[in-house]
XYZ file of C-alpha atoms in Angstrom:
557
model
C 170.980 27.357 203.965
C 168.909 29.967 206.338
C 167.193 31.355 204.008
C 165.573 27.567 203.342
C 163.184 29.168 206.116
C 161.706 31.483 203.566
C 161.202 28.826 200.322
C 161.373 25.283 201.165
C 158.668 23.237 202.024
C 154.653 23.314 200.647
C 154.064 25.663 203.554
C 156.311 28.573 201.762
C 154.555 28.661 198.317
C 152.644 31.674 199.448
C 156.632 33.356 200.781
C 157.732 31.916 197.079
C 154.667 33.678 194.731
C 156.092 36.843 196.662
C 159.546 36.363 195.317
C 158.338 35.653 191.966
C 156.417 39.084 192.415
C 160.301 40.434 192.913
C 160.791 39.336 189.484
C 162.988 36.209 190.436
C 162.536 33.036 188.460
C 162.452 29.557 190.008
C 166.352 28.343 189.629
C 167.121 31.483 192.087
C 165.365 29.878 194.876
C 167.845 27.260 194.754
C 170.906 29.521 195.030
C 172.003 31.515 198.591
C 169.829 34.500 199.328
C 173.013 37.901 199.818
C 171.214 40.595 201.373
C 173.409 43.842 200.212
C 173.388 46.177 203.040
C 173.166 49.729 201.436
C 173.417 53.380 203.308
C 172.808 55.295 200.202
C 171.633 58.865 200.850
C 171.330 62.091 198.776
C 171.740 63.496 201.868
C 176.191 62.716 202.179
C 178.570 63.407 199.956
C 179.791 60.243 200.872
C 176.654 58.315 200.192
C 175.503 59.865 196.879
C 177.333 57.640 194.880
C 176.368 53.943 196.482
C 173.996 53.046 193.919
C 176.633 52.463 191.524
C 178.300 50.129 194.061
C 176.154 48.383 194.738
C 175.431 47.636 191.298
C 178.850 46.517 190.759
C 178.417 44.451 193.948
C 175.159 42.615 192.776
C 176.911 42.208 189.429
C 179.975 40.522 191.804
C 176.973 38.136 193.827
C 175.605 37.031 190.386
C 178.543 36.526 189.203
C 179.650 34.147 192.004
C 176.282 32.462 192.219
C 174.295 34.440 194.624
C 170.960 36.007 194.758
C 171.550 39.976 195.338
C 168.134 41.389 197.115
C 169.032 45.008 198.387
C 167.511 47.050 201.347
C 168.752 50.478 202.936
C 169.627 51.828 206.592
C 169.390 55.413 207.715
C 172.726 57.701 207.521
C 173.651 61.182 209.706
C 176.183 63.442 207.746
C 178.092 65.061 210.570
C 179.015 67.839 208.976
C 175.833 69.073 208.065
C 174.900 67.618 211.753
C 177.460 69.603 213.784
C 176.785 72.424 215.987
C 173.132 72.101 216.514
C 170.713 70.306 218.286
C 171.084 67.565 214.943
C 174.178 66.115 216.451
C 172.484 64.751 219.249
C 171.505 62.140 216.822
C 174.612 61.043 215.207
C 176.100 58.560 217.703
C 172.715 56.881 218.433
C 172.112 56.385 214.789
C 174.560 53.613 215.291
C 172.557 51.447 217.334
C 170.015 51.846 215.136
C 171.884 51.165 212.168
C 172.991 47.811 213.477
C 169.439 47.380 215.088
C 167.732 47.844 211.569
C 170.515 45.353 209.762
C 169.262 42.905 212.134
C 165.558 43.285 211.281
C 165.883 42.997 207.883
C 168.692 39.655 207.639
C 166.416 38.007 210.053
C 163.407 38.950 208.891
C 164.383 37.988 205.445
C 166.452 35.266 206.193
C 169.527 35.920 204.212
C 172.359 33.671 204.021
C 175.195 36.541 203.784
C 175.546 39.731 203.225
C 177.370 42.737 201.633
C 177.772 45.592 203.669
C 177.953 49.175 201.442
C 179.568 52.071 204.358
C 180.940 55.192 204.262
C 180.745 57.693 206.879
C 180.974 58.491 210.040
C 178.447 56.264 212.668
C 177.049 53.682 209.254
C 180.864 52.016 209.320
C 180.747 50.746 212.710
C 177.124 50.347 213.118
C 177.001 48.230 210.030
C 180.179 46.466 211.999
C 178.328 45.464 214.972
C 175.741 44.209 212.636
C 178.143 42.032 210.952
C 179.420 40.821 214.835
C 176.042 40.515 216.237
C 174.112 37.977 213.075
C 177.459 36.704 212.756
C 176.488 35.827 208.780
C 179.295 35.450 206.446
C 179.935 39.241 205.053
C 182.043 41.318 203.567
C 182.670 45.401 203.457
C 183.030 47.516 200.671
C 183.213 51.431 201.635
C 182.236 53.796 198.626
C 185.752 55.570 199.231
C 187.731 58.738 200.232
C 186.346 62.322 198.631
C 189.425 63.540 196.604
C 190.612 66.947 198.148
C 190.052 70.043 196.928
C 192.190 72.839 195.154
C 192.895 76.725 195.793
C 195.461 78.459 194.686
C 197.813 79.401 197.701
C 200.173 81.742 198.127
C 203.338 79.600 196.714
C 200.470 77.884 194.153
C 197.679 75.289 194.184
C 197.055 74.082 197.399
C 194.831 70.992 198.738
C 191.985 71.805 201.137
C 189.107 70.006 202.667
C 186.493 70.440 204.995
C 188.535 71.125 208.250
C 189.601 74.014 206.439
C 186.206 75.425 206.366
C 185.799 74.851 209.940
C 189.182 76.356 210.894
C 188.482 79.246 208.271
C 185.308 80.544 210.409
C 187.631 80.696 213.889
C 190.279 82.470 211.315
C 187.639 85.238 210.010
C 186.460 85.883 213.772
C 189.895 85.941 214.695
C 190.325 88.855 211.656
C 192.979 87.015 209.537
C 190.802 85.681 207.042
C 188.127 87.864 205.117
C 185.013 86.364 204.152
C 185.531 86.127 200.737
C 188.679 84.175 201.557
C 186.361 81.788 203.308
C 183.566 81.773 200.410
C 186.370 80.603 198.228
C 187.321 77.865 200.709
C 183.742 76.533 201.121
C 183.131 76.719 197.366
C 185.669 74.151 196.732
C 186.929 72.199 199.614
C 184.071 69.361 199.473
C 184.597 68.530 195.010
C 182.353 65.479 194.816
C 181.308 62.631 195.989
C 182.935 60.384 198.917
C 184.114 60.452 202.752
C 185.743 63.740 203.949
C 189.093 63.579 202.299
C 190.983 64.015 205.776
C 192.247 60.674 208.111
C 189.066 61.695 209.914
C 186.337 59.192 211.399
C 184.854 57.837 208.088
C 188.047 56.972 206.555
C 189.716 55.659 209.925
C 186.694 53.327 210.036
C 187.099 52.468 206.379
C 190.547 51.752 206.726
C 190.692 49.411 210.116
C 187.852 47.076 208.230
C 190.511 46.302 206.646
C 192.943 45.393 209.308
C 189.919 43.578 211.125
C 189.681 41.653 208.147
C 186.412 42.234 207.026
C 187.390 44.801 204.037
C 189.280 43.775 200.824
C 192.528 45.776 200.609
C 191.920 49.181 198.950
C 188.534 49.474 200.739
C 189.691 52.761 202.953
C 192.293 54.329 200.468
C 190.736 54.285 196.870
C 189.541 57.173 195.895
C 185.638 57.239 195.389
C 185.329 58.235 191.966
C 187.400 55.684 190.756
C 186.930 53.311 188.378
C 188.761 51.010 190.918
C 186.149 51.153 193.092
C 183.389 49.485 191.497
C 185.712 47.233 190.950
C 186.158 46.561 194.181
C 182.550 46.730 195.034
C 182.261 43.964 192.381
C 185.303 41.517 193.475
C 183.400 42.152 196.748
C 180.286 41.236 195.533
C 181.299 37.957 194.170
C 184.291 37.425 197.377
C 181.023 36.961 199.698
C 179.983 33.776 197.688
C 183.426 32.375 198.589
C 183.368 33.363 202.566
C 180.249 31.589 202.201
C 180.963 28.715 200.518
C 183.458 27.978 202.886
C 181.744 29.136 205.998
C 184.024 31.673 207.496
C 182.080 34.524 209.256
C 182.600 37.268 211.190
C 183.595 36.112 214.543
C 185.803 33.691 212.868
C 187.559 36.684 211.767
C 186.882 39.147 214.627
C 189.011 38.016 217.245
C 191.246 39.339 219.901
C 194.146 39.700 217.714
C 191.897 41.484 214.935
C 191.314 43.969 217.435
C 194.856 44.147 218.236
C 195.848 44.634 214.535
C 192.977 47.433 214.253
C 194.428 49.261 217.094
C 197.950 49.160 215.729
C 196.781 50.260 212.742
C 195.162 53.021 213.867
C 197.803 53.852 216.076
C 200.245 54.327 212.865
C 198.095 56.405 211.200
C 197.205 58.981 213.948
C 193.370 57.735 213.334
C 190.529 59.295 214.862
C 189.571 59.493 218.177
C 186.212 57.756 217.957
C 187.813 54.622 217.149
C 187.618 54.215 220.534
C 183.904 54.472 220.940
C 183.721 52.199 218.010
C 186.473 49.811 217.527
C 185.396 48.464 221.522
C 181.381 48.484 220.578
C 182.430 45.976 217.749
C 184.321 44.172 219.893
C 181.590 44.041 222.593
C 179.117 42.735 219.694
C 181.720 39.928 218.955
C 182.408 38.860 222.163
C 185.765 40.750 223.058
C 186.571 42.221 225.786
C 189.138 45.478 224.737
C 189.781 47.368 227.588
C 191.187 51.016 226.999
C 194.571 50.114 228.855
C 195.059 47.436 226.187
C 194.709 50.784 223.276
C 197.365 52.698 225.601
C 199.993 49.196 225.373
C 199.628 49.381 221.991
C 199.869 52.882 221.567
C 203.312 52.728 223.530
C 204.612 50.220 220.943
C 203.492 51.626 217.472
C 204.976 54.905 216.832
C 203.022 57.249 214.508
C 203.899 56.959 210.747
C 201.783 58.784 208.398
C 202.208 62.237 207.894
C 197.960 62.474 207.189
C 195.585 65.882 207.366
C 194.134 67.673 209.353
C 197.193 67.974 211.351
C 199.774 66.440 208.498
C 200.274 67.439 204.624
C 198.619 64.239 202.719
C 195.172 62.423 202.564
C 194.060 59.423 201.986
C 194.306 59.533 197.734
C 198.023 59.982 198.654
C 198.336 57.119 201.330
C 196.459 55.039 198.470
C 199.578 55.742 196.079
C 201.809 55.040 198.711
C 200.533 51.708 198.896
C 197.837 52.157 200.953
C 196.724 50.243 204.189
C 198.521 46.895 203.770
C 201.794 48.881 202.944
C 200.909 50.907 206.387
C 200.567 47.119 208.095
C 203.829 45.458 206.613
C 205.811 48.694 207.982
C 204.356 47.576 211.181
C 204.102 44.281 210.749
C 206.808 43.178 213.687
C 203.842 44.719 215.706
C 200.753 42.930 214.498
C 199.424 39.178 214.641
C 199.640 37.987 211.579
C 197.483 34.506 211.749
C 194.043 36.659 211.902
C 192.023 35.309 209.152
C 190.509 37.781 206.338
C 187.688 37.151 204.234
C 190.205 36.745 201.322
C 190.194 33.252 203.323
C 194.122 33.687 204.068
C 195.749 35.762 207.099
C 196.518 39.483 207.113
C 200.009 38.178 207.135
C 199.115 37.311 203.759
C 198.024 40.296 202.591
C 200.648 42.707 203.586
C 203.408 40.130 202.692
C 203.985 41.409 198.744
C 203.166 45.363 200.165
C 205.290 48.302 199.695
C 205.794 51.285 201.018
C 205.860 53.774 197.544
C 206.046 57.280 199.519
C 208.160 57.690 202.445
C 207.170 60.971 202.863
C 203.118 59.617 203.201
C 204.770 56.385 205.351
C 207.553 57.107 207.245
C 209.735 54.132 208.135
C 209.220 52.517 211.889
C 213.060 53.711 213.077
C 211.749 56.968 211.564
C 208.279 58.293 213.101
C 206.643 61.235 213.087
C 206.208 60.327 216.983
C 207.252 57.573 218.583
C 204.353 56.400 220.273
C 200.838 56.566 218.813
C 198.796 58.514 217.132
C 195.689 58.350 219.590
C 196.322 58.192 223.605
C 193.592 57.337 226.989
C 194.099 59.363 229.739
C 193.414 58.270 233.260
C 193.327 60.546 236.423
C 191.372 61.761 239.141
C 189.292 64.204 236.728
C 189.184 60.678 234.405
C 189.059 57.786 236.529
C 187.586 55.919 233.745
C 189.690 57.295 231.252
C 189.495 59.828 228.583
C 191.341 60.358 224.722
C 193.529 62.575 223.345
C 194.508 62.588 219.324
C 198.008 62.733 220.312
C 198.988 63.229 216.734
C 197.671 66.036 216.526
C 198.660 68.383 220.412
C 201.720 70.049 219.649
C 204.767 69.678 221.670
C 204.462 72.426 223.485
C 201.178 71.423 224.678
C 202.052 67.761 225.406
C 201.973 68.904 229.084
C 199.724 71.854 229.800
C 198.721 73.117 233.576
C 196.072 75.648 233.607
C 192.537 77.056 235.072
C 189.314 75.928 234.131
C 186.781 77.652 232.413
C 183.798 76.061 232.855
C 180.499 75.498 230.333
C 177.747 73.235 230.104
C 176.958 72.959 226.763
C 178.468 73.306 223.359
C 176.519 76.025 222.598
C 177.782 78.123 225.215
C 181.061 77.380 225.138
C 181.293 78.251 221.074
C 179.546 81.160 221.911
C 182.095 82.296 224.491
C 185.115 81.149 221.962
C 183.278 83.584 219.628
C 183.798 86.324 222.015
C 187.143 85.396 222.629
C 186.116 85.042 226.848
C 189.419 83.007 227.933
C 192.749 83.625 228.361
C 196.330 81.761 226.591
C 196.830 78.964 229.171
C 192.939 78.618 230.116
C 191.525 74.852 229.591
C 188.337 74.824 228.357
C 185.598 72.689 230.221
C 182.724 71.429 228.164
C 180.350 68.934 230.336
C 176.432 67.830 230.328
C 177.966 66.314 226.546
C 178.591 63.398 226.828
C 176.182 60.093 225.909
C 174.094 60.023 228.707
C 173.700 64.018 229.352
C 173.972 65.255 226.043
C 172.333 62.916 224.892
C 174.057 61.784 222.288
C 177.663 62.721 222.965
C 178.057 65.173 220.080
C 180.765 65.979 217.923
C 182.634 68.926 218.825
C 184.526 70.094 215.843
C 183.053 73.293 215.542
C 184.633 74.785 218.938
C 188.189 73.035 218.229
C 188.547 74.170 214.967
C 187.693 78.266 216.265
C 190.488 77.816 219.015
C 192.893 76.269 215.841
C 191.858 79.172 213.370
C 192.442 81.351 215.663
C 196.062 80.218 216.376
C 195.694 79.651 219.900
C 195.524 75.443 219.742
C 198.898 76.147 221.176
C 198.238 77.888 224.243
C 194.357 76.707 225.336
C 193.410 73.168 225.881
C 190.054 71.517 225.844
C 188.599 68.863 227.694
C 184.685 67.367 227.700
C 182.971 64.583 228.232
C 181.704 64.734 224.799
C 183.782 63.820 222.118
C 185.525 65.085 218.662
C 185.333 64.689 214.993
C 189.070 63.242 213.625
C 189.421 66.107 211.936
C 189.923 67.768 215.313
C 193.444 69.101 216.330
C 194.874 70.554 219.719
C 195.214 69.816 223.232
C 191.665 68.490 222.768
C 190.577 65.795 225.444
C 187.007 64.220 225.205
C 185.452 61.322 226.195
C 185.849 62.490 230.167
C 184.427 59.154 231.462
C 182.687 58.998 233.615
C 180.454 61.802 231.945
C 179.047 64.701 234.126
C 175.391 63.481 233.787
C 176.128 60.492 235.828
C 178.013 62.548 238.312
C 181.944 62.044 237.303
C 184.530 64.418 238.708
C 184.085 66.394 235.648
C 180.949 67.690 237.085
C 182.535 68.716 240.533
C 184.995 71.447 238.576
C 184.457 75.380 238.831
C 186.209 78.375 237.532
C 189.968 78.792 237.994
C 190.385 74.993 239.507
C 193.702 74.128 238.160
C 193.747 71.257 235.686
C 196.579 69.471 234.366
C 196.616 67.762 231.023
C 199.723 65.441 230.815
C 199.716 63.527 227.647
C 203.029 62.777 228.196
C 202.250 60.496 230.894
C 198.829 59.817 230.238
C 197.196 61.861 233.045
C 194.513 64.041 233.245
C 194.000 65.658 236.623
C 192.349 68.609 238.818
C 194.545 69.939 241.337
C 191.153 69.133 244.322
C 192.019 66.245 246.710
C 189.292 63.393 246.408
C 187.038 64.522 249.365
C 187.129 68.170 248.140
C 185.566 66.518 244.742
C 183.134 64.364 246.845
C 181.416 67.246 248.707
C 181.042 69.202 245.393
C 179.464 66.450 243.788
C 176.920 65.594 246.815
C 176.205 69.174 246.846
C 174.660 69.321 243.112
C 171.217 68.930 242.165
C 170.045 65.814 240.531
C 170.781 65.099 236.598
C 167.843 66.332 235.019
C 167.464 64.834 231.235
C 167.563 67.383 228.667
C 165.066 65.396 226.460
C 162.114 64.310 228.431
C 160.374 62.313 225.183
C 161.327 60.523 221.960
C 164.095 58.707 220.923
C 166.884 60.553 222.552
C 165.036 60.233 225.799
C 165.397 56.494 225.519
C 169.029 56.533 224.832
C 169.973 58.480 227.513
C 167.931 55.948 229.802
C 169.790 53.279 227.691
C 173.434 54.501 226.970
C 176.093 54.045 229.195
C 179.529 55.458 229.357
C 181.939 56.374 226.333
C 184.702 53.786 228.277
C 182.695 51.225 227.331
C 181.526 52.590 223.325
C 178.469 53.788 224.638
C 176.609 51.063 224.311
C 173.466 50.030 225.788
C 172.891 48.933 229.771
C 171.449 45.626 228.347
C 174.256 44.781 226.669
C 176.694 45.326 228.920
């Protein structure tokens, strides 16, 4: 076992008197060291509650044998985060994340390991963790936030967060009042848990467990649940099992795990930063996942479930529907089922005894809410290394949308000029110097999207950036404009009233400027000068490279 290198031998009594300082008696340093990966916080909803899991997971790990020694990572709520200089931090907390997992198991030298998500950047950072030690693990999530309740005009309604967001753009816009909105923010966040929508946190949560990695249930139960810690503890005591029989997580993480992700996501009309994500964890395993390979699949899995922000459910209804296997076996003619899971049988397995309960949650295959899916990558002469579009959520008239650019470079001013209401219906909204690189940190935009949906024109103004979105984001909203202005893509080169045409149809994002016109403007611009001259962000933006590749670092590419 690897952690022998911490207790065996005459040379380790001083490394054993410290474990006996722990409180562990001599017969556990005979049994495998599980190192339980925890990103509790009283800082996210969606964290608050991971103490109690991982109790029930080191309950699980005793149960099956194990030793249970816990540690922490950091965690960035990106709601709190958003609009402000705090969501420059967000996306690099993932390195870091995965960076810090990888001190501690080494350090430590832990045999497995039980990895306790929820939100946002912790899921896949704790994911490349997994790839990159490459120690038998499994994932428990601490679950969906149930949704909350106002009473609407035809009765009680379910809200979340989005609402919130879209409820500010609806007050400016004058067809909200304030104390409409105080209502809304009073009670669309209930409790503990992951933003109730099929946002980031819960995308993530859910395609663990089409990678494999999650037990079923892991991105649909509900967090306060009993069924959760019971999960967390079948978890707990599952990882003595992958262990025992040596299965880790590039066993499990292969191409076709990728491909059943992607699929997955695909039918659910996922977030958009699965693909920053889903590609990093593939990097860290040793897979190469190219964005044409997300637009193939997208072109064969038609978008099923009828999910918030843009739909009428979340995820404590696709959990009574039957949840993500039932999402995988309507699918299944689409997927590879001989992946291996950490149940130690293949996802065929687990979807095979599935069912869909809720066709109006799953819609059937022959029936989609759109026939390709959810998510879609751009490519054009304004994209040349591609861009994304949540396709599930751009309404049909907007599917194809020509219009003039109105240019800012920053978030900041470009909320501040949606404020003002400074465009016009059929304008496209440019917002550059965002992305990874010239941020830094590629921030979440869900603040300026959600004004231009509460204010009812999502159908008439697009937005493109090289930054990117948060999954609750609707609209004609393209990000990920790779590559990124900072490191002089055509993005930069654009100016008031150019004409740019967003064609999601045909997966095409363009500027109406032949290629030497874009040339010359781009050799005529001064030099990228960092915004953050010092500190960690300064690093990462020497580090980072483009959002085609997940962002991650020049070293590891």
């Amino acid at each position: 076992m690897k952690s022998d290198s911490v207790r065996k031998g005459v040379e380790r009594a001083p490394h054993r008197s410290l474990f006996y300082a722990l409180g562990h008696p001599r017969e556990d340093l005979d049994k495998p060291f599980v190192g339980i990966v925890n990103s509790y916080t009283t800082v996210i909803p969606g964290h608050m509650h991971l103490q109690s899991i991982a109790n029930s997971v080191r309950e699980g790990i005793r149960a099956g044998g194990g030793v249970p020694f816990e540690f922490s990572t950091i965690g960035v709520c990106d709601g709190i985060a958003m609009n402000h200089p705090g969501m420059k931090f967000s996306l690099p907390s993932r390195e870091l994340i995965a960076d810090s997992v990888e001190i501690m198991a080494e350090a430590h030298g832990f045999d497995a390991l039980v990895f306790i998500p929820n939100c946002d950047k912790i899921v896949p950072g704790m994911l490349m963790a997994a790839a990159r030690l490459n120690l038998p693990c499994v994932f428990v999530s601490g679950g969906p936030m149930l949704p909350g309740r106002i009473m609407g005009e035809d009765g009680p309604a379910d809200i979340d967060l989005v609402h919130c967001f879209e409820g500010v753009g609806k007050v400016l816009a004058h067809q909200m009042t304030e104390k409409q909105l105080d209502e809304i923010e009073q009670r669309a966040c209930p409790g503990c848990g992951s933003c109730s929508p099929i946002a980031t946190a819960n995308t993530m949560n859910c395609l663990t467990e089409a990678l494999g990695l999650g037990l079923p249930g892991n991105g649909t139960i509900p967090a306060p649940e009993g069924r959760r810690l019971q999960l967390a503890f079948l978890a707990g005591k599952q990882v003595m099992q992958v262990f025992e029989k040596g299965l880790k997580p590039r066993d499990i993480l292969t191409p076709d795990a990728f491909h059943n992700a992607f699929a997955v996501d695909m039918a659910l009309g996922g977030s958009t930063n699965t693909v920053l994500h889903v590609p990093a964890i593939a990097h860290a395993a040793g897979v190469d996942f190219s964005l044409k390979r997300i637009n193939e699949i997208s072109e064969s899995v038609p978008h099923l479930c009828d999910m918030r922000p843009y739909g009428k459910f979340g995820l404590a209804d696709l959990d009574l529907a039957g949840g993500i296997p039932a999402v995988m076996k309507e699918i299944s003619r689409k997927l590879k089922p001989g992946a291996m899971t950490v149940l130690s049988k293949t996802i065929g397995d687990v979807w095979r005894d599935a069912e869909v309960r809720d066709r109006r949650v799953i819609h059937p295959f022959e029936k989609p809410l759109h026939k390709t899916g959810g998510v879609t990558i751009l490519f054009g002469n304004l994209a040349p290394d591609g861009a994304v579009v949540k396709s599930a959520g751009v309404a049909d008239d907007m599917m194809v949308h020509e219009g003039p650019a109105r240019c800012f470079n920053s978030e900041e001013e470009a909320t501040k000029a949606i404020a003002a209401r400074v465009f016009q219906p059929g304008d496209v909204i440019v917002v550059r110097y965002e992305g990874p690189k010239g941020g830094p940190g590629m921030r979440e935009m869900l603040t300026p999207t959600s004004m231009l949906s509460g204010m009812g024109v999502d159908k008439t103004v697009a937005l493109v950036t090289d930054g990117r979105f948060s999954g609750g984001s609707r609209g004609a909203a393209v990000g990920h404009v790779s590559p990124e202005a900072a490191a002089r893509g055509p993005i930069a080169a654009l100016r008031d009233g150019d004409i740019i045409r967003v064609d999601v149809t045909n997966r095409r994002l363009d500027v109406k400027l032949d290629d030497k016109e874009i040339k010359e403007r781009l050799a005529s611009l001064p030099p990228f000068t960092p915004k953050v001259k010092r500190g960690f962000l300064a690093r990462y933006s020497r580090l980072v490279t483009s959002a085609s590749t997940g962002a991650v670092f020049e070293d590891e590419v």
